[in-house]
PDB file of C-alpha atoms and ligand atoms in Angstrom:
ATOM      1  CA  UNK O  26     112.581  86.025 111.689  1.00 94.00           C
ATOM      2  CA  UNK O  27     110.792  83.316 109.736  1.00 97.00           C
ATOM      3  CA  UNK O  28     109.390  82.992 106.171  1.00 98.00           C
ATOM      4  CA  UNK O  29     107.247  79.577 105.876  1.00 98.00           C
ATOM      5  CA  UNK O  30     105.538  79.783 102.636  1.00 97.00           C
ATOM      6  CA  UNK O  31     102.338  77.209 102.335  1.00 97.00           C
ATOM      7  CA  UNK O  32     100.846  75.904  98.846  1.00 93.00           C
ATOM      8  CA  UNK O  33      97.367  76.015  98.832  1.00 87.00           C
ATOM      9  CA  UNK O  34      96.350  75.059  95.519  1.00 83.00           C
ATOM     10  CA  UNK O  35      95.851  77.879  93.465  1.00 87.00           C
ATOM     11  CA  UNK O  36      97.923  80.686  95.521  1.00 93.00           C
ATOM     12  CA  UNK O  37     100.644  81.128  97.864  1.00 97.00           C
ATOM     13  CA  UNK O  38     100.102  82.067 101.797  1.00 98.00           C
ATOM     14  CA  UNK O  39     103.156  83.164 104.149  1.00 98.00           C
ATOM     15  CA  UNK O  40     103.631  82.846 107.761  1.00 98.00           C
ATOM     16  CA  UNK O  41     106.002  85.244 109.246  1.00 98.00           C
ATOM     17  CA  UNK O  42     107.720  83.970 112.435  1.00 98.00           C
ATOM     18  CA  UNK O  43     109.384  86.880 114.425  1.00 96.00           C
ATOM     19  CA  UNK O  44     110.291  86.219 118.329  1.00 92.00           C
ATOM     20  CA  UNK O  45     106.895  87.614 119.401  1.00 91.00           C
ATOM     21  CA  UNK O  46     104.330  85.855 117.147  1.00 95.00           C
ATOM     22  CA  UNK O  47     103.041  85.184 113.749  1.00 98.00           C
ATOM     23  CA  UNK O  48     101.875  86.871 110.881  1.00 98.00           C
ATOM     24  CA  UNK O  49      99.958  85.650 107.937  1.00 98.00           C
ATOM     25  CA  UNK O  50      99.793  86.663 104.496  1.00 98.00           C
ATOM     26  CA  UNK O  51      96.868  85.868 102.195  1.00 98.00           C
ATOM     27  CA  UNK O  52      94.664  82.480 103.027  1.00 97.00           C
ATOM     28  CA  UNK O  53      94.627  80.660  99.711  1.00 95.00           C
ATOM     29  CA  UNK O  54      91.419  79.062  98.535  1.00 92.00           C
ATOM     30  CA  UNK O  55      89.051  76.995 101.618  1.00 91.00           C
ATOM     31  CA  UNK O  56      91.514  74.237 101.772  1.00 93.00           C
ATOM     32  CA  UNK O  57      94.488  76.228 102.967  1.00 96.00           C
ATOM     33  CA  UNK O  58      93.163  76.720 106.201  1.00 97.00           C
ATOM     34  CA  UNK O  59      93.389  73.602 107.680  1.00 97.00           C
ATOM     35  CA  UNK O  60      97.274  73.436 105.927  1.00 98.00           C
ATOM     36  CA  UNK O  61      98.086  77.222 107.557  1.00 98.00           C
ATOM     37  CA  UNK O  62      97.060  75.733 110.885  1.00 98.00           C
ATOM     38  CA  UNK O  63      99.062  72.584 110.439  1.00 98.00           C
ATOM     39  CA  UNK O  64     101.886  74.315 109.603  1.00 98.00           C
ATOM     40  CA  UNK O  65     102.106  76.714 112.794  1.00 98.00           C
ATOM     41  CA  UNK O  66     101.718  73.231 114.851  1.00 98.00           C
ATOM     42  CA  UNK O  67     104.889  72.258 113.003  1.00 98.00           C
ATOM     43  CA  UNK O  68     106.746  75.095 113.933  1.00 97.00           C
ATOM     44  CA  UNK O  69     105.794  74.508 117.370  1.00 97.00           C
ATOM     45  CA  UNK O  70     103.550  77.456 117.245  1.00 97.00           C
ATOM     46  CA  UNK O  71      99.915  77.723 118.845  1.00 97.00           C
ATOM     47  CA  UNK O  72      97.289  78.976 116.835  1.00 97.00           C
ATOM     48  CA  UNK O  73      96.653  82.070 119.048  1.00 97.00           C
ATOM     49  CA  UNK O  74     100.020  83.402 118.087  1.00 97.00           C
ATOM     50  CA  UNK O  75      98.935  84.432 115.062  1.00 98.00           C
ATOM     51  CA  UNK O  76      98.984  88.451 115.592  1.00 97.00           C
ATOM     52  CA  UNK O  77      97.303  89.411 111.913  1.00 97.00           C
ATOM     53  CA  UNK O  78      96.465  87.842 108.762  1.00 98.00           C
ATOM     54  CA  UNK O  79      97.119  90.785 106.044  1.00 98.00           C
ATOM     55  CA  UNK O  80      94.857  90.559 102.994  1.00 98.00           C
ATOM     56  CA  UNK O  81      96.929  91.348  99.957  1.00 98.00           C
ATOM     57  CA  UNK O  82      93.449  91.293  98.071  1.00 97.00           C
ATOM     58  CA  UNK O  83      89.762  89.656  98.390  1.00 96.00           C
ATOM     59  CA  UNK O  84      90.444  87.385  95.065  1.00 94.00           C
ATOM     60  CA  UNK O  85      88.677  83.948  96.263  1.00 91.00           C
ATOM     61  CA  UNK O  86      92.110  82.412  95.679  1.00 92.00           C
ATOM     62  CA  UNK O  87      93.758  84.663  98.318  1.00 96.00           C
ATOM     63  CA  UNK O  88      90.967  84.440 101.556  1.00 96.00           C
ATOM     64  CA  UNK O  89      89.457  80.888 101.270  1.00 94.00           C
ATOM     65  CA  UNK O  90      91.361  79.249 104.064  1.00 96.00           C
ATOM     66  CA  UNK O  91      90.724  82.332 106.276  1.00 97.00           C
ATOM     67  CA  UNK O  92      87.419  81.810 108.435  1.00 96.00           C
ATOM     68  CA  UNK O  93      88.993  78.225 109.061  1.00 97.00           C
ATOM     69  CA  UNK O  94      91.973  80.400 110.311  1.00 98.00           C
ATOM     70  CA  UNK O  95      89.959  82.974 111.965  1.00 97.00           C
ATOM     71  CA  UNK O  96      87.579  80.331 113.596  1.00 97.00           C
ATOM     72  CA  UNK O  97      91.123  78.972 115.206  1.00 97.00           C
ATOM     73  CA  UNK O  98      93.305  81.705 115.942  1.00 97.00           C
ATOM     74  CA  UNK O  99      91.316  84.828 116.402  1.00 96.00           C
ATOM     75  CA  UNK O 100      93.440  86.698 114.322  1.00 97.00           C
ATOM     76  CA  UNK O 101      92.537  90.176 112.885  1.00 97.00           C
ATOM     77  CA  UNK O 102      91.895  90.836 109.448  1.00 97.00           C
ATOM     78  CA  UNK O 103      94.196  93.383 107.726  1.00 98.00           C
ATOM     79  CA  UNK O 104      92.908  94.874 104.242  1.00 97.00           C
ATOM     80  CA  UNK O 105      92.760  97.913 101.766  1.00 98.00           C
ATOM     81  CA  UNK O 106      89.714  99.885 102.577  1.00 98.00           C
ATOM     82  CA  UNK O 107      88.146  99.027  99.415  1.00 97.00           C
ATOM     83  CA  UNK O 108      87.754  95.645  99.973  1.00 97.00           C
ATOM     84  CA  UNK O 109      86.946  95.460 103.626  1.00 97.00           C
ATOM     85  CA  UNK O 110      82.941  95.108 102.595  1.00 96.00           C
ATOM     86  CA  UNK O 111      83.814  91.811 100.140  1.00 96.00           C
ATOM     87  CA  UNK O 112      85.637  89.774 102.897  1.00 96.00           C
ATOM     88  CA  UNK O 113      82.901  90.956 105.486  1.00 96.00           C
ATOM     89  CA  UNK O 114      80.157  89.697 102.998  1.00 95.00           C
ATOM     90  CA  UNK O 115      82.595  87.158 101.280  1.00 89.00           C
ATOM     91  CA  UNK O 116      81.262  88.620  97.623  1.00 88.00           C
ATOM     92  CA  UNK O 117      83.218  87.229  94.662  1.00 88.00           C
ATOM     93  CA  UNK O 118      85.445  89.479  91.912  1.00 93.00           C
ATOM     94  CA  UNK O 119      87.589  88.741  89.332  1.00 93.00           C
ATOM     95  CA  UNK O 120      89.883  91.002  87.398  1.00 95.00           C
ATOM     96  CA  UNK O 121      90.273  91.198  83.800  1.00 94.00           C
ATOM     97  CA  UNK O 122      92.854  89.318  81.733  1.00 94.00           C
ATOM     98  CA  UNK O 123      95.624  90.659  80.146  1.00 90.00           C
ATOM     99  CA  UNK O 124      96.802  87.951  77.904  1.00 89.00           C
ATOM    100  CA  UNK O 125      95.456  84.587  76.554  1.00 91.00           C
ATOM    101  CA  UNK O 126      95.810  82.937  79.630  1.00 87.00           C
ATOM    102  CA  UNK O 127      94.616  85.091  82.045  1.00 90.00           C
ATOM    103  CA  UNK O 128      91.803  85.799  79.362  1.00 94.00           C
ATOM    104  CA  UNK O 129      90.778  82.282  79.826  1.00 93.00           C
ATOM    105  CA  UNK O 130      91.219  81.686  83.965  1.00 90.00           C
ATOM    106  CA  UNK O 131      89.320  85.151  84.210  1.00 93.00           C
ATOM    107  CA  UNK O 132      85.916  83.350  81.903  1.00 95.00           C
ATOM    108  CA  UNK O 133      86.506  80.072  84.158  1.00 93.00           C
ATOM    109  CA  UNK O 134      86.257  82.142  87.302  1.00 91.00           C
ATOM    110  CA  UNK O 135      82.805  84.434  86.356  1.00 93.00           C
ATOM    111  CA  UNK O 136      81.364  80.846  85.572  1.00 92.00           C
ATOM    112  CA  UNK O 137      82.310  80.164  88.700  1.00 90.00           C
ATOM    113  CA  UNK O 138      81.645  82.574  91.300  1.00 88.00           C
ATOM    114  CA  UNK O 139      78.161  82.020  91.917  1.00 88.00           C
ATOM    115  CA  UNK O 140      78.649  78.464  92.750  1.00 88.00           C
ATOM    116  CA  UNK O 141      81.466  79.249  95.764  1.00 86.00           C
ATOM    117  CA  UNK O 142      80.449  80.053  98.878  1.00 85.00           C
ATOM    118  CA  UNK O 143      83.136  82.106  99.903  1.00 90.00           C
ATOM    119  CA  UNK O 144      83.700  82.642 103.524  1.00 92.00           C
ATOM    120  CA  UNK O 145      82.630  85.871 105.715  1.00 95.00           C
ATOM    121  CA  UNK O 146      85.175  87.438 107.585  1.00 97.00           C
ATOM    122  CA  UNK O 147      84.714  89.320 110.842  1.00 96.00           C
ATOM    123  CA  UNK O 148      87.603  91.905 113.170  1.00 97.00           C
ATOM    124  CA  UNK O 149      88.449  93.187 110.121  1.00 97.00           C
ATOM    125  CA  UNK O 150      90.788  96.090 110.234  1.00 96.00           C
ATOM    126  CA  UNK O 151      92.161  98.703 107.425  1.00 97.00           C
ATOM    127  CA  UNK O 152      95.042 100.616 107.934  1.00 95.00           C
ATOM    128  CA  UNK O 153      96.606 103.710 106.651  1.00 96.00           C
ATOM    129  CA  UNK O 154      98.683 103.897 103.602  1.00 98.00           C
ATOM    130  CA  UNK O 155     102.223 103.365 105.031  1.00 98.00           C
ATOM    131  CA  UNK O 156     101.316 102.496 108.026  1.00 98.00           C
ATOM    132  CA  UNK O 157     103.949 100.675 110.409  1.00 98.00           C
ATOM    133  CA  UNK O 158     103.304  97.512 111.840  1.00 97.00           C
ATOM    134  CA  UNK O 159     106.231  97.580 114.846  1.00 97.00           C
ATOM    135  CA  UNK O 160     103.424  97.805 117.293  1.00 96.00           C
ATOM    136  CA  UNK O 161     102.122  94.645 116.729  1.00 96.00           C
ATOM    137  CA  UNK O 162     105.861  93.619 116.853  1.00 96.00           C
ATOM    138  CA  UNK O 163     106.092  93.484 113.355  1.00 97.00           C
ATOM    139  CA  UNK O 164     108.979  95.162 112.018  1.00 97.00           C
ATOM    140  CA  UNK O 165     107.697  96.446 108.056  1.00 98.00           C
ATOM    141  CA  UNK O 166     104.902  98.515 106.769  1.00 98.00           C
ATOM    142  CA  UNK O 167     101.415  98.387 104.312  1.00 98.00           C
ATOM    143  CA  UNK O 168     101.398  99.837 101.224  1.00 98.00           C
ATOM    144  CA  UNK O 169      98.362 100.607  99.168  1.00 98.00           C
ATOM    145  CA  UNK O 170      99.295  99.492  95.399  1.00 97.00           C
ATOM    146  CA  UNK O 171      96.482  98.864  93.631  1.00 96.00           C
ATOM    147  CA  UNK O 172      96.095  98.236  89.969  1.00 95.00           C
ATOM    148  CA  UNK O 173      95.689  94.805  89.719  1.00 96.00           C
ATOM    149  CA  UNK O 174      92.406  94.810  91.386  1.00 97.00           C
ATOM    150  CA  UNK O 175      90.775  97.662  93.082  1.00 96.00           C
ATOM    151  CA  UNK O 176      92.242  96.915  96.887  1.00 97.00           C
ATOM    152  CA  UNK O 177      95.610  95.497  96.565  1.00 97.00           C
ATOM    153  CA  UNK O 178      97.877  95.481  99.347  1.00 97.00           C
ATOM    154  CA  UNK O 179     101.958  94.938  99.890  1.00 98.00           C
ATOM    155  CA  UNK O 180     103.563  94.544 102.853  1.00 98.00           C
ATOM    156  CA  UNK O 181     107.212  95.659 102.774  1.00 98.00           C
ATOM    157  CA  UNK O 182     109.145  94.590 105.842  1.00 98.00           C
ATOM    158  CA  UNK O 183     112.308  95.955 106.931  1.00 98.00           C
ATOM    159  CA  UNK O 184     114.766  93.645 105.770  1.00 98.00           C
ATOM    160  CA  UNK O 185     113.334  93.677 102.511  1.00 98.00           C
ATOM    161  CA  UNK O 186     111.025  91.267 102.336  1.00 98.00           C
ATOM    162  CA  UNK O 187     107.973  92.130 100.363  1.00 98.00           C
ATOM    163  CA  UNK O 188     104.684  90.141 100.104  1.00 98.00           C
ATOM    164  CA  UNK O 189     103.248  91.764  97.040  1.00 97.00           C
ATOM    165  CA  UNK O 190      99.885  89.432  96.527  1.00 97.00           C
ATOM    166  CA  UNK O 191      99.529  89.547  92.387  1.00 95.00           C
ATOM    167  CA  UNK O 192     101.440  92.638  91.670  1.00 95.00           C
ATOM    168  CA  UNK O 193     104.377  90.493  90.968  1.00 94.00           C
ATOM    169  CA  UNK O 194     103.817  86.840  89.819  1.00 89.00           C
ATOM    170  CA  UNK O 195     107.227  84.556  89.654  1.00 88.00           C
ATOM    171  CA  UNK O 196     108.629  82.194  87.551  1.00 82.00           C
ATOM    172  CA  UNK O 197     105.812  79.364  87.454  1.00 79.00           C
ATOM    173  CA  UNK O 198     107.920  76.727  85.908  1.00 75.00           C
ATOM    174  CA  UNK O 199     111.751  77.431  86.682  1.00 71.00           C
ATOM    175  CA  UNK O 200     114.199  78.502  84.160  1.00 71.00           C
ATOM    176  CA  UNK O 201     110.810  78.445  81.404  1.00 72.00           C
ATOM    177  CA  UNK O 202     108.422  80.768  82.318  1.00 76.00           C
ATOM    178  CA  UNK O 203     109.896  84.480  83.301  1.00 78.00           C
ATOM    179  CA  UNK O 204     108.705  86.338  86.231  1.00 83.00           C
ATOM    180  CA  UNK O 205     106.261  89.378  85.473  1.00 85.00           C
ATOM    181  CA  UNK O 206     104.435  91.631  86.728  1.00 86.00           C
ATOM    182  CA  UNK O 207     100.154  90.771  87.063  1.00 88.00           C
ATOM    183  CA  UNK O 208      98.886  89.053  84.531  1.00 87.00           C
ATOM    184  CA  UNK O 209      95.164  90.706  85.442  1.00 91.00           C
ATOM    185  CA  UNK O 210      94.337  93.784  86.039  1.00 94.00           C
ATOM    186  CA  UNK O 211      91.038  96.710  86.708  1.00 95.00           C
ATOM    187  CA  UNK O 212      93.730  99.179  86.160  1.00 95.00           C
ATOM    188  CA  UNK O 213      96.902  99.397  84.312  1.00 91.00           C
ATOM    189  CA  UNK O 214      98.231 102.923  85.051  1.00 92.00           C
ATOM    190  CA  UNK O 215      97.591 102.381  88.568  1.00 95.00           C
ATOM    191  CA  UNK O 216      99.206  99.127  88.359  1.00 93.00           C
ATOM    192  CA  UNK O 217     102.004 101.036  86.771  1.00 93.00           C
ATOM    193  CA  UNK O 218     101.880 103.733  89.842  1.00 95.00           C
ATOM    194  CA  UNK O 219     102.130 100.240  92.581  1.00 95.00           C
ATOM    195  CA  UNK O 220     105.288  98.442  90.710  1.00 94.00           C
ATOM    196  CA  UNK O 221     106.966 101.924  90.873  1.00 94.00           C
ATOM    197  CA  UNK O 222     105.825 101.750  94.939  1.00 96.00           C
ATOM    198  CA  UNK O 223     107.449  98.138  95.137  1.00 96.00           C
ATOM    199  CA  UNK O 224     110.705  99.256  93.245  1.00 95.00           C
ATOM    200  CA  UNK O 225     111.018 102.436  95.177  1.00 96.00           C
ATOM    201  CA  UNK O 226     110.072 101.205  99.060  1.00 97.00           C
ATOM    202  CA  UNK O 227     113.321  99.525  99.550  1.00 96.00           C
ATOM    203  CA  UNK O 228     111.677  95.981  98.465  1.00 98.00           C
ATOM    204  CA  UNK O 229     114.587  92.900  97.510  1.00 98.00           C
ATOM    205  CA  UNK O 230     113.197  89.795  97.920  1.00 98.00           C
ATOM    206  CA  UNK O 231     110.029  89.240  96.291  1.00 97.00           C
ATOM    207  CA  UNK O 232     107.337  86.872  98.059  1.00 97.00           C
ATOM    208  CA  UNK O 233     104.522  86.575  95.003  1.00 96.00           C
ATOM    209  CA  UNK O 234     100.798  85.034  95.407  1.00 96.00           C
ATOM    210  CA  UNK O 235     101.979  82.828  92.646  1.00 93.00           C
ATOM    211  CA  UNK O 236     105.118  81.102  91.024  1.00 92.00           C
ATOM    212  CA  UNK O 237     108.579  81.481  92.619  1.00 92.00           C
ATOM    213  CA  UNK O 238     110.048  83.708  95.097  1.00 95.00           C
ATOM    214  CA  UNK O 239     112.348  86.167  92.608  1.00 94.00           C
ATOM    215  CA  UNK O 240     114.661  89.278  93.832  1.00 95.00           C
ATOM    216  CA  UNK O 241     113.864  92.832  92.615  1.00 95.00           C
ATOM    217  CA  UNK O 242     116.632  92.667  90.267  1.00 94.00           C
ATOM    218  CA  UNK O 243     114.958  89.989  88.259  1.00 92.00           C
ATOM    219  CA  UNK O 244     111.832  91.574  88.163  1.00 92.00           C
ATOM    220  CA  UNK O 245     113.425  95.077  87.390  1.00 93.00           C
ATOM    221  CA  UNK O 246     113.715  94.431  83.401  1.00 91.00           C
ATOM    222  CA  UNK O 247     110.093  93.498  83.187  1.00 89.00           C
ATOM    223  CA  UNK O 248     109.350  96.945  85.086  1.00 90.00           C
ATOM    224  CA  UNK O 249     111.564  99.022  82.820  1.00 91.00           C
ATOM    225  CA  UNK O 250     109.789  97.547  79.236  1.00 90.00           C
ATOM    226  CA  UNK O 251     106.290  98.341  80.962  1.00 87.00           C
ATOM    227  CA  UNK O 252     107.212 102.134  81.755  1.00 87.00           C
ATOM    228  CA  UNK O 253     109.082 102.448  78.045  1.00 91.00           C
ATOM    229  CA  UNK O 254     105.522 100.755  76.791  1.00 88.00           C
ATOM    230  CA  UNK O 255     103.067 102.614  79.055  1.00 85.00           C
ATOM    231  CA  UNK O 256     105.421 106.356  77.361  1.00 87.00           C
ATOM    232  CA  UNK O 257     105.524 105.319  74.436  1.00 91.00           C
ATOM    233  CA  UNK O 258     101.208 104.783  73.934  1.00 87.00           C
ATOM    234  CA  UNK O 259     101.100 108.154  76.156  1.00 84.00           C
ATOM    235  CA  UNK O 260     103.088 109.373  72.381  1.00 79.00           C
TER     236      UNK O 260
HETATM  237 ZN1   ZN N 314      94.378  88.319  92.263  1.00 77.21          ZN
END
Protein backbone atom coordinates (compact mmCIF):
# COMPACT_ATOMS: atom_id res chain seq x y z
CA UNK A 1 0.00 0.00 0.00
CA UNK A 2 0.50 3.60 -1.06
CA UNK A 3 0.28 7.02 0.69
CA UNK A 4 0.57 9.96 -2.06
CA UNK A 5 -0.26 13.05 -0.27
CA UNK A 6 -1.30 16.15 -2.79
CA UNK A 7 -1.05 20.02 -1.78
CA UNK A 8 -3.89 21.78 -2.77
CA UNK A 9 -3.49 25.11 -1.49
CA UNK A 10 -5.08 25.49 1.63
CA UNK A 11 -5.43 21.62 2.77
CA UNK A 12 -3.98 18.34 2.33
CA UNK A 13 -5.73 15.37 0.14
CA UNK A 14 -4.39 11.60 0.24
CA UNK A 15 -4.55 8.93 -2.26
CA UNK A 16 -4.32 5.51 -0.91
CA UNK A 17 -2.86 2.96 -3.39
CA UNK A 18 -3.59 -0.70 -2.26
CA UNK A 19 -3.27 -3.63 -5.05
CA UNK A 20 -6.98 -3.31 -5.89
CA UNK A 21 -7.58 0.46 -6.34
CA UNK A 22 -7.55 3.87 -4.90
CA UNK A 23 -8.86 5.71 -2.20
CA UNK A 24 -9.11 9.37 -1.63
CA UNK A 25 -9.13 11.43 1.32
CA UNK A 26 -10.56 14.95 1.43
CA UNK A 27 -10.56 17.11 -2.09
CA UNK A 28 -8.89 20.36 -1.09
CA UNK A 29 -10.31 23.61 -2.36
CA UNK A 30 -11.64 23.63 -6.56
CA UNK A 31 -8.14 23.55 -7.75
CA UNK A 32 -7.13 20.22 -6.30
CA UNK A 33 -9.11 18.37 -8.56
CA UNK A 34 -7.46 18.68 -11.58
CA UNK A 35 -3.91 18.00 -9.31
CA UNK A 36 -5.74 14.62 -7.61
CA UNK A 37 -6.38 13.49 -11.17
CA UNK A 38 -2.90 14.27 -12.37
CA UNK A 39 -1.47 12.58 -9.77
CA UNK A 40 -3.29 9.06 -10.24
CA UNK A 41 -2.03 9.45 -14.08
CA UNK A 42 1.42 9.59 -12.51
CA UNK A 43 1.10 6.62 -10.66
CA UNK A 44 -0.01 4.94 -13.66
CA UNK A 45 -3.45 4.79 -12.29
CA UNK A 46 -6.82 5.40 -14.31
CA UNK A 47 -9.23 7.60 -12.93
CA UNK A 48 -11.94 4.88 -12.54
CA UNK A 49 -9.81 3.19 -9.95
CA UNK A 50 -10.66 5.41 -7.56
CA UNK A 51 -13.01 3.10 -5.20
CA UNK A 52 -14.16 6.13 -2.60
CA UNK A 53 -13.31 9.55 -1.79
CA UNK A 54 -13.92 9.75 2.22
CA UNK A 55 -14.99 13.19 3.42
CA UNK A 56 -13.17 13.91 6.63
CA UNK A 57 -15.54 17.07 6.79
CA UNK A 58 -17.62 19.53 4.34
CA UNK A 59 -15.12 22.63 5.26
CA UNK A 60 -14.82 24.32 1.60
CA UNK A 61 -11.09 23.69 2.02
CA UNK A 62 -11.58 19.89 2.27
CA UNK A 63 -14.33 19.14 -0.93
CA UNK A 64 -13.46 21.81 -3.58
CA UNK A 65 -11.56 19.62 -5.98
CA UNK A 66 -14.27 16.91 -5.59
CA UNK A 67 -17.04 17.33 -8.42
CA UNK A 68 -13.87 17.77 -10.76
CA UNK A 69 -12.98 14.31 -9.22
CA UNK A 70 -16.38 12.95 -9.23
CA UNK A 71 -17.10 14.28 -12.84
CA UNK A 72 -13.82 11.94 -13.74
CA UNK A 73 -13.78 8.99 -11.73
CA UNK A 74 -17.24 8.21 -10.55
CA UNK A 75 -16.19 7.70 -7.24
CA UNK A 76 -18.60 7.54 -4.22
CA UNK A 77 -18.80 10.00 -1.66
CA UNK A 78 -18.06 8.82 1.92
CA UNK A 79 -19.24 11.26 4.87
CA UNK A 80 -20.59 11.65 8.53
CA UNK A 81 -24.31 11.71 8.37
CA UNK A 82 -24.44 15.18 9.44
CA UNK A 83 -22.94 16.59 6.67
CA UNK A 84 -24.21 14.50 3.84
CA UNK A 85 -27.00 17.47 3.06
CA UNK A 86 -23.94 20.34 2.76
CA UNK A 87 -21.88 18.40 0.10
CA UNK A 88 -25.25 17.41 -1.69
CA UNK A 89 -26.23 21.20 -1.71
CA UNK A 90 -22.50 22.37 -1.50
CA UNK A 91 -23.66 24.97 1.53
CA UNK A 92 -20.72 26.72 3.19
CA UNK A 93 -19.67 26.46 7.24
CA UNK A 94 -17.02 27.54 9.15
CA UNK A 95 -16.09 26.65 12.68
CA UNK A 96 -15.17 28.92 15.36
CA UNK A 97 -11.63 29.95 16.28
CA UNK A 98 -9.86 29.01 19.11
CA UNK A 99 -6.93 31.28 19.16
CA UNK A 100 -5.83 34.54 17.40
CA UNK A 101 -5.22 32.95 14.33
CA UNK A 102 -7.88 30.83 13.78
CA UNK A 103 -9.99 33.85 15.19
CA UNK A 104 -8.91 35.73 12.20
CA UNK A 105 -9.04 32.84 9.15
CA UNK A 106 -12.58 32.00 10.72
CA UNK A 107 -13.81 36.25 10.02
CA UNK A 108 -11.93 35.90 6.48
CA UNK A 109 -13.93 32.81 5.67
CA UNK A 110 -17.80 34.18 6.78
CA UNK A 111 -16.75 37.19 4.46
CA UNK A 112 -16.24 34.80 2.18
CA UNK A 113 -18.66 32.14 1.84
CA UNK A 114 -21.25 33.77 -0.02
CA UNK A 115 -19.00 34.62 -2.82
CA UNK A 116 -17.80 30.64 -3.45
CA UNK A 117 -19.69 28.57 -5.32
CA UNK A 118 -18.92 25.47 -3.80
CA UNK A 119 -19.50 22.35 -5.71
CA UNK A 120 -22.63 19.81 -5.34
CA UNK A 121 -21.86 16.42 -4.76
CA UNK A 122 -23.95 13.44 -5.84
CA UNK A 123 -23.58 9.06 -4.78
CA UNK A 124 -23.02 10.18 -1.60
CA UNK A 125 -22.82 7.51 1.00
CA UNK A 126 -22.65 7.56 5.07
CA UNK A 127 -21.54 4.80 6.90
CA UNK A 128 -21.79 3.43 10.33
CA UNK A 129 -19.63 4.44 13.15
CA UNK A 130 -16.79 1.84 12.92
CA UNK A 131 -17.62 0.59 10.04
CA UNK A 132 -14.96 -1.60 8.03
CA UNK A 133 -13.96 -0.78 4.74
CA UNK A 134 -12.27 -4.46 3.67
CA UNK A 135 -15.12 -4.86 1.30
CA UNK A 136 -14.25 -2.28 -0.84
CA UNK A 137 -10.71 -3.81 -0.46
CA UNK A 138 -9.75 -1.38 1.88
CA UNK A 139 -8.13 -2.72 4.80
CA UNK A 140 -9.09 0.15 7.93
CA UNK A 141 -12.24 1.53 9.32
CA UNK A 142 -14.46 5.14 9.81
CA UNK A 143 -14.68 6.66 12.86
CA UNK A 144 -17.13 9.32 13.82
CA UNK A 145 -15.00 12.05 15.90
CA UNK A 146 -16.54 15.07 15.80
CA UNK A 147 -15.75 18.17 17.73
CA UNK A 148 -14.08 20.19 15.47
CA UNK A 149 -17.04 20.70 13.33
CA UNK A 150 -20.30 18.98 13.60
CA UNK A 151 -19.46 15.87 10.99
CA UNK A 152 -15.91 15.03 11.30
CA UNK A 153 -14.64 11.89 10.11
CA UNK A 154 -11.18 9.65 10.64
CA UNK A 155 -10.27 6.90 8.88
CA UNK A 156 -7.98 4.54 10.81
CA UNK A 157 -6.44 1.86 8.63
CA UNK A 158 -4.91 -1.20 9.79
CA UNK A 159 -1.40 -0.54 9.78
CA UNK A 160 -1.91 2.50 11.55
CA UNK A 161 -2.35 4.97 9.34
CA UNK A 162 -4.88 7.54 10.30
CA UNK A 163 -6.33 10.37 8.12
CA UNK A 164 -7.78 12.52 10.83
CA UNK A 165 -9.04 15.73 8.57
CA UNK A 166 -8.56 18.81 11.33
CA UNK A 167 -8.65 16.86 14.48
CA UNK A 168 -4.94 16.86 14.42
CA UNK A 169 -3.09 19.71 12.56
CA UNK A 170 0.97 19.15 12.20
CA UNK A 171 3.85 21.04 12.46
CA UNK A 172 3.23 23.91 9.75
CA UNK A 173 6.72 25.18 9.68
CA UNK A 174 9.22 22.32 10.81
CA UNK A 175 11.07 22.33 13.99
CA UNK A 176 8.95 26.07 14.76
CA UNK A 177 5.54 25.55 14.96
CA UNK A 178 4.41 22.33 17.25
CA UNK A 179 1.82 19.97 16.16
CA UNK A 180 -1.71 20.33 17.95
CA UNK A 181 -4.70 19.31 18.05
CA UNK A 182 -7.69 21.69 15.93
CA UNK A 183 -7.22 24.97 16.09
CA UNK A 184 -11.31 25.46 15.43
CA UNK A 185 -13.84 23.99 16.84
CA UNK A 186 -18.27 23.83 17.33
CA UNK A 187 -17.42 21.66 20.19
CA UNK A 188 -14.64 21.23 22.57
CA UNK A 189 -15.73 18.34 24.85
CA UNK A 190 -16.64 16.42 21.92
CA UNK A 191 -13.46 17.29 20.37
CA UNK A 192 -11.99 16.06 23.59
CA UNK A 193 -14.24 12.66 23.29
CA UNK A 194 -12.60 12.24 19.18
CA UNK A 195 -8.68 12.79 20.21
CA UNK A 196 -9.35 10.15 22.96
CA UNK A 197 -10.98 7.93 19.75
CA UNK A 198 -7.67 8.67 17.69
CA UNK A 199 -5.33 7.80 20.72
CA UNK A 200 -7.27 4.75 21.66
CA UNK A 201 -8.10 3.06 17.92
CA UNK A 202 -4.65 1.83 17.47
CA UNK A 203 -3.74 5.14 15.31
CA UNK A 204 0.53 5.78 14.79
CA UNK A 205 1.10 7.69 11.99
CA UNK A 206 -0.79 10.75 11.74
CA UNK A 207 -1.94 12.01 8.13
CA UNK A 208 -3.41 15.78 9.11
CA UNK A 209 -5.59 18.15 6.65
CA UNK A 210 -2.84 20.55 7.40
CA UNK A 211 0.97 20.91 8.30
CA UNK A 212 3.20 17.80 8.55
CA UNK A 213 2.61 14.22 8.83
CA UNK A 214 3.55 13.63 12.87
CA UNK A 215 3.38 10.09 14.85
CA UNK A 216 0.97 9.67 17.81
CA UNK A 217 3.74 9.99 20.14
CA UNK A 218 4.33 13.56 19.18
CA UNK A 219 0.95 14.49 19.34
CA UNK A 220 0.39 12.55 22.70
CA UNK A 221 1.78 15.55 25.04
CA UNK A 222 -0.53 18.02 23.44
CA UNK A 223 -3.46 15.41 24.25
CA UNK A 224 -2.42 14.89 27.85
CA UNK A 225 -2.29 19.06 28.73
CA UNK A 226 -5.88 19.26 27.02
CA UNK A 227 -7.45 16.42 29.31
CA UNK A 228 -5.40 17.94 32.60
CA UNK A 229 -7.03 21.48 31.21
CA UNK A 230 -10.50 20.25 30.17
CA UNK A 231 -10.40 18.46 34.55
CA UNK A 232 -9.15 20.98 35.86
CA UNK A 233 -12.19 23.83 34.50
CA UNK A 234 -14.63 20.70 35.24
CA UNK A 235 -12.99 21.78 39.21
ZN1 LIG B 1 -11.95 22.14 8.99
Amino acid sequence: MQIHRIFGLMAYSYLIETATGLFLVDGGVASTGRKILARIREIGRRPEDLVLALVTHAHLDHFGGLAEVQEATGCAIVCHPSHADILRTGRGIVSPGLNVFSKIYERIARMALPKLTLPRLRDIVVFDDGMKLHRFGLPGRVLYTPGHSTGDLTLVLDDGSAFVGDLVQGRRIPRLTPPEFSVMAVDEPAMLAGWRTLVESGAKVIYPGHGAVVTLDEILPVFRRAISRAEREAG
